[in-house]
Amino acid sequence: MYKTTEIASSDIPSDNPVHQRLLYPYIHVSKLLSGNVLEIGCGTGRGVGVLAEAVSDYTGVDKNTELMESLSKTYPKFKFIDMFLPPLQDLPSNHFDYVVTFQVIEHIENDDFFLAEAARVLKPGGKLYLTTVNKKFSLTRNPWHVREYLAPELRDLMKKHFSVVVTEGVHGNQKVMDYYEENKVAVKKITRFDIFNLQYKLPRTWLQVPYDIANRMSRLSMSKSNNSLVSSIQVDDYFLSQDPDNSLDFFYTGIK
């Protein structure tokens, strides 16, 4: 799990643009959060330190025993639970002021139940902050994702569980988009060998290891060919956009 390119590392130079992109939503919501917060899919804990000063109580859940034990040692005042999602097993209803879940829902088989559970554990008037990739900007099929969305698709699903849904985007400046375009070229150099379009025909679990290898090759290729661009991208090169359809990621706010 640690080696998959689904977990962009701050310690791997070629992962830097993705790491900064994933870090941005934490920076943004750290200015909005307070009180009792649940993070669904906390992963390696990329954002825990960012959120720590903003919240009085934090609970992180994810399906990885080793990671949850490690994070518990790093942040002894916070609570981390090893849990397969959904449901949010044993978490009380109407309990949290905020729920944060970044780049998680695309991995969930039952996305409707996932959102229902997020709404259940929120207090009345509580807010969900959720990000996921914009399908329009995916360069290949990502076999780690059960599905990807267009903006109205997930907005309409969220409206079943939240009284108000606001759809925004996370996008990048010209530097970020230069990286995106160069990465697109690097990816095409690899996918041109898929003459039978097998990436869309084979079961996704068969493609996860090949995808990780190809994705790592693409990132390394970018780092070698234009390392100054890869290394120069920082979190403030990303921004909240009011044009979600044309953003790299969606940023949804759901109010219970």
Short mmCIF file of C-alpha atoms in Angstrom, two decimals:
data_model
loop_
_atom_site.label_atom_id
_atom_site.label_comp_id
_atom_site.label_asym_id
_atom_site.label_seq_id
_atom_site.Cartn_x
_atom_site.Cartn_y
_atom_site.Cartn_z
CA MET A 1 0.00 0.00 0.00
CA TYR A 2 2.78 2.43 0.79
CA LYS A 3 4.28 2.13 -2.68
CA THR A 4 1.19 2.71 -4.76
CA THR A 5 1.14 5.96 -6.70
CA GLU A 6 -2.34 6.50 -5.24
CA ILE A 7 -0.45 7.69 -2.16
CA ALA A 8 1.67 10.60 -3.35
CA SER A 9 4.61 11.01 -1.01
CA SER A 10 6.14 14.26 0.20
CA ASP A 11 9.44 12.34 0.32
CA ILE A 12 9.52 11.37 -3.38
CA PRO A 13 10.58 14.38 -5.51
CA SER A 14 8.65 13.26 -8.60
CA ASP A 15 5.44 13.14 -6.53
CA ASN A 16 5.71 16.80 -5.55
CA PRO A 17 3.00 18.30 -7.85
CA VAL A 18 0.48 15.66 -6.75
CA HIS A 19 1.43 16.02 -3.09
CA GLN A 20 0.93 19.79 -3.22
CA ARG A 21 -2.41 19.33 -5.01
CA LEU A 22 -3.61 16.97 -2.28
CA LEU A 23 -2.34 19.24 0.47
CA TYR A 24 -4.21 22.31 -0.77
CA PRO A 25 -7.72 21.32 0.46
CA TYR A 26 -6.35 20.79 3.98
CA ILE A 27 -4.84 24.27 3.98
CA HIS A 28 -8.14 25.68 2.74
CA VAL A 29 -10.43 23.95 5.26
CA SER A 30 -8.06 24.56 8.18
CA LYS A 31 -9.38 28.15 8.05
CA LEU A 32 -12.98 26.95 8.18
CA LEU A 33 -12.94 24.16 10.76
CA SER A 34 -13.39 24.14 14.51
CA GLY A 35 -14.71 21.84 17.21
CA ASN A 36 -15.09 18.10 16.71
CA VAL A 37 -13.86 16.83 13.32
CA LEU A 38 -13.97 13.43 11.63
CA GLU A 39 -11.71 12.64 8.69
CA ILE A 40 -12.89 9.70 6.60
CA GLY A 41 -9.90 8.18 4.83
CA CYS A 42 -7.07 9.93 6.66
CA GLY A 43 -4.46 7.77 4.93
CA THR A 44 -0.89 8.58 5.84
CA GLY A 45 -2.03 11.59 7.85
CA ARG A 46 -1.03 14.18 5.26
CA GLY A 47 -3.45 16.73 6.66
CA VAL A 48 -3.60 15.91 10.36
CA GLY A 49 -0.84 18.31 11.30
CA VAL A 50 -2.45 21.04 9.19
CA LEU A 51 -5.82 20.59 10.92
CA ALA A 52 -4.45 20.05 14.43
CA GLU A 53 -4.43 23.68 15.55
CA ALA A 54 -7.91 24.36 14.17
CA VAL A 55 -9.83 21.59 15.96
CA SER A 56 -10.53 20.64 19.55
CA ASP A 57 -11.14 16.96 18.77
CA TYR A 58 -10.06 14.91 15.76
CA THR A 59 -10.96 11.36 14.75
CA GLY A 60 -9.36 9.77 11.70
CA VAL A 61 -10.57 6.52 10.14
CA ASP A 62 -9.03 4.37 7.42
CA LYS A 63 -8.50 0.73 6.55
CA ASN A 64 -4.86 0.27 7.48
CA THR A 65 -3.94 -1.06 10.91
CA GLU A 66 -0.26 -0.14 10.67
CA LEU A 67 -0.96 3.43 9.60
CA MET A 68 -3.57 3.98 12.31
CA GLU A 69 -1.18 2.69 14.99
CA SER A 70 1.62 4.90 13.68
CA LEU A 71 -0.59 8.01 13.59
CA SER A 72 -1.84 7.28 17.12
CA LYS A 73 1.75 7.46 18.34
CA THR A 74 2.48 10.65 16.40
CA TYR A 75 -0.73 12.38 17.54
CA PRO A 76 -1.56 10.87 20.95
CA LYS A 77 -4.30 13.43 21.67
CA PHE A 78 -6.25 12.38 18.58
CA LYS A 79 -8.18 9.21 17.85
CA PHE A 80 -7.45 6.90 14.89
CA ILE A 81 -9.61 3.90 14.02
CA ASP A 82 -8.82 1.04 11.64
CA MET A 83 -12.09 0.63 9.78
CA PHE A 84 -13.36 -0.70 6.44
CA LEU A 85 -15.66 1.90 4.89
CA PRO A 86 -18.62 2.18 4.89
CA PRO A 87 -20.30 1.96 7.41
CA LEU A 88 -18.81 4.24 10.04
CA GLN A 89 -18.98 1.41 12.53
CA ASP A 90 -19.80 2.42 16.11
CA LEU A 91 -19.48 6.16 15.44
CA PRO A 92 -22.44 7.99 17.00
CA SER A 93 -25.06 9.89 15.01
CA ASN A 94 -25.31 13.70 15.21
CA HIS A 95 -21.88 13.90 16.82
CA PHE A 96 -19.34 15.75 14.63
CA ASP A 97 -19.24 19.44 13.71
CA TYR A 98 -17.39 18.69 10.47
CA VAL A 99 -16.55 15.71 8.31
CA VAL A 100 -13.59 15.89 5.94
CA THR A 101 -12.99 13.32 3.20
CA PHE A 102 -10.49 14.08 0.47
CA GLN A 103 -9.93 11.85 -2.59
CA VAL A 104 -11.77 8.92 -1.00
CA ILE A 105 -15.25 8.52 -2.48
CA GLU A 106 -13.88 7.40 -5.86
CA HIS A 107 -12.54 4.30 -4.09
CA ILE A 108 -15.86 3.37 -2.45
CA GLU A 109 -18.15 0.74 -3.98
CA ASN A 110 -21.36 2.06 -2.41
CA ASP A 111 -20.97 5.82 -2.69
CA ASP A 112 -24.61 6.48 -1.73
CA PHE A 113 -24.21 4.62 1.59
CA PHE A 114 -20.88 6.37 2.13
CA LEU A 115 -22.55 9.79 1.89
CA ALA A 116 -25.48 8.65 4.03
CA GLU A 117 -23.07 7.63 6.77
CA ALA A 118 -21.17 10.93 6.53
CA ALA A 119 -24.46 12.79 6.96
CA ARG A 120 -25.57 10.53 9.81
CA VAL A 121 -22.60 11.30 12.05
CA LEU A 122 -22.82 15.07 11.48
CA LYS A 123 -24.68 17.32 13.86
CA PRO A 124 -27.66 19.17 12.38
CA GLY A 125 -26.17 22.08 10.46
CA GLY A 126 -22.78 20.35 10.34
CA LYS A 127 -20.70 20.44 7.19
CA LEU A 128 -19.05 17.87 4.96
CA TYR A 129 -16.02 18.90 2.90
CA LEU A 130 -15.28 16.45 0.09
CA THR A 131 -12.89 16.38 -2.85
CA THR A 132 -12.58 13.96 -5.74
CA VAL A 133 -11.00 13.97 -9.17
CA ASN A 134 -12.72 15.52 -12.17
CA LYS A 135 -13.23 12.73 -14.68
CA LYS A 136 -12.65 15.20 -17.52
CA PHE A 137 -9.00 15.60 -16.50
CA SER A 138 -8.13 11.91 -16.07
CA LEU A 139 -5.39 10.93 -18.51
CA THR A 140 -6.05 7.18 -18.31
CA ARG A 141 -8.34 4.79 -16.52
CA ASN A 142 -7.29 4.65 -12.87
CA PRO A 143 -7.90 1.05 -11.76
CA TRP A 144 -7.72 2.04 -8.09
CA HIS A 145 -10.92 4.04 -8.61
CA VAL A 146 -14.29 2.32 -8.60
CA ARG A 147 -15.66 5.29 -10.54
CA GLU A 148 -14.97 8.92 -11.34
CA TYR A 149 -17.51 11.71 -11.62
CA LEU A 150 -18.59 14.69 -13.64
CA ALA A 151 -19.60 17.64 -11.45
CA PRO A 152 -23.42 17.27 -11.65
CA GLU A 153 -23.31 13.51 -10.97
CA LEU A 154 -21.89 13.71 -7.47
CA ARG A 155 -23.72 16.95 -6.69
CA ASP A 156 -27.06 15.26 -7.38
CA LEU A 157 -26.11 12.24 -5.24
CA MET A 158 -25.09 14.50 -2.36
CA LYS A 159 -28.41 16.33 -2.54
CA LYS A 160 -30.10 13.13 -1.35
CA HIS A 161 -28.32 13.46 2.01
CA PHE A 162 -27.57 17.17 2.51
CA SER A 163 -29.93 20.14 2.58
CA VAL A 164 -27.42 22.38 0.81
CA VAL A 165 -24.67 21.33 -1.62
CA VAL A 166 -22.09 23.77 -2.96
CA THR A 167 -19.92 22.64 -5.88
CA GLU A 168 -16.53 24.28 -6.37
CA GLY A 169 -13.22 23.11 -7.78
CA VAL A 170 -9.54 22.85 -7.01
CA HIS A 171 -7.51 24.06 -9.96
CA GLY A 172 -3.97 25.17 -10.70
CA ASN A 173 -2.20 28.17 -12.18
CA GLN A 174 -0.26 28.14 -15.44
CA LYS A 175 2.69 26.37 -13.86
CA VAL A 176 0.43 23.53 -12.70
CA MET A 177 -1.27 23.29 -16.07
CA ASP A 178 2.11 23.21 -17.84
CA TYR A 179 2.93 20.20 -15.68
CA TYR A 180 -0.43 18.63 -16.53
CA GLU A 181 0.13 19.05 -20.27
CA GLU A 182 3.67 17.67 -20.11
CA ASN A 183 2.44 14.75 -18.03
CA LYS A 184 -0.24 14.08 -20.64
CA VAL A 185 2.49 13.71 -23.27
CA ALA A 186 4.48 11.37 -21.01
CA VAL A 187 1.39 9.23 -20.36
CA LYS A 188 0.58 9.00 -24.07
CA LYS A 189 4.07 7.64 -24.73
CA ILE A 190 3.18 4.72 -22.47
CA THR A 191 -0.47 4.16 -23.37
CA ARG A 192 0.23 4.16 -27.13
CA PHE A 193 1.21 0.52 -26.70
CA ASP A 194 -2.31 -0.33 -25.54
CA ILE A 195 -3.54 -0.78 -29.10
CA PHE A 196 -6.49 -2.93 -28.03
CA ASN A 197 -7.62 -0.41 -25.36
CA LEU A 198 -7.29 -3.08 -22.68
CA GLN A 199 -7.19 -0.51 -19.89
CA TYR A 200 -10.95 -0.09 -20.33
CA LYS A 201 -11.74 -3.77 -20.97
CA LEU A 202 -9.88 -5.72 -18.29
CA PRO A 203 -11.02 -5.98 -14.65
CA ARG A 204 -9.60 -3.04 -12.76
CA THR A 205 -7.88 -5.23 -10.14
CA TRP A 206 -5.78 -6.79 -12.92
CA LEU A 207 -4.52 -3.37 -13.90
CA GLN A 208 -3.53 -1.91 -10.54
CA VAL A 209 0.10 -3.07 -10.52
CA PRO A 210 0.74 -2.23 -14.21
CA TYR A 211 -0.91 1.14 -13.64
CA ASP A 212 1.35 1.89 -10.68
CA ILE A 213 4.44 0.96 -12.68
CA ALA A 214 3.39 3.09 -15.65
CA ASN A 215 2.36 5.99 -13.41
CA ARG A 216 5.67 5.91 -11.56
CA MET A 217 7.54 5.80 -14.89
CA SER A 218 5.58 8.80 -16.12
CA ARG A 219 6.33 10.85 -12.99
CA LEU A 220 10.01 9.94 -13.09
CA SER A 221 10.15 10.83 -16.78
CA MET A 222 8.66 14.23 -16.03
CA SER A 223 11.09 14.78 -13.18
CA LYS A 224 14.08 13.98 -15.39
CA SER A 225 12.95 16.03 -18.38
CA ASN A 226 11.78 19.11 -16.47
CA ASN A 227 12.82 18.82 -12.84
CA SER A 228 12.71 22.57 -12.26
CA LEU A 229 8.98 22.58 -13.03
CA VAL A 230 8.24 19.47 -10.96
CA SER A 231 10.13 20.74 -7.92
CA SER A 232 8.91 24.33 -8.12
CA ILE A 233 5.19 23.63 -7.77
CA GLN A 234 3.96 24.58 -4.30
CA VAL A 235 0.63 24.47 -2.51
CA ASP A 236 -0.15 28.11 -3.33
CA ASP A 237 -0.04 27.26 -7.04
CA TYR A 238 -3.47 25.68 -6.46
CA PHE A 239 -6.66 27.61 -5.73
CA LEU A 240 -10.38 27.24 -5.12
CA SER A 241 -12.25 27.70 -8.39
CA GLN A 242 -15.86 28.68 -9.06
CA ASP A 243 -15.68 26.75 -12.34
CA PRO A 244 -15.74 23.13 -11.14
CA ASP A 245 -16.39 21.65 -14.59
CA ASN A 246 -13.01 22.90 -15.72
CA SER A 247 -11.07 22.19 -12.52
CA LEU A 248 -8.66 19.34 -11.80
CA ASP A 249 -10.65 18.25 -8.74
CA PHE A 250 -14.10 18.94 -7.35
CA PHE A 251 -14.53 20.54 -3.95
CA TYR A 252 -17.99 19.93 -2.50
CA THR A 253 -19.51 21.36 0.64
CA GLY A 254 -22.56 19.58 2.02
CA ILE A 255 -24.59 21.09 4.87
CA LYS A 256 -26.79 18.74 6.86
#
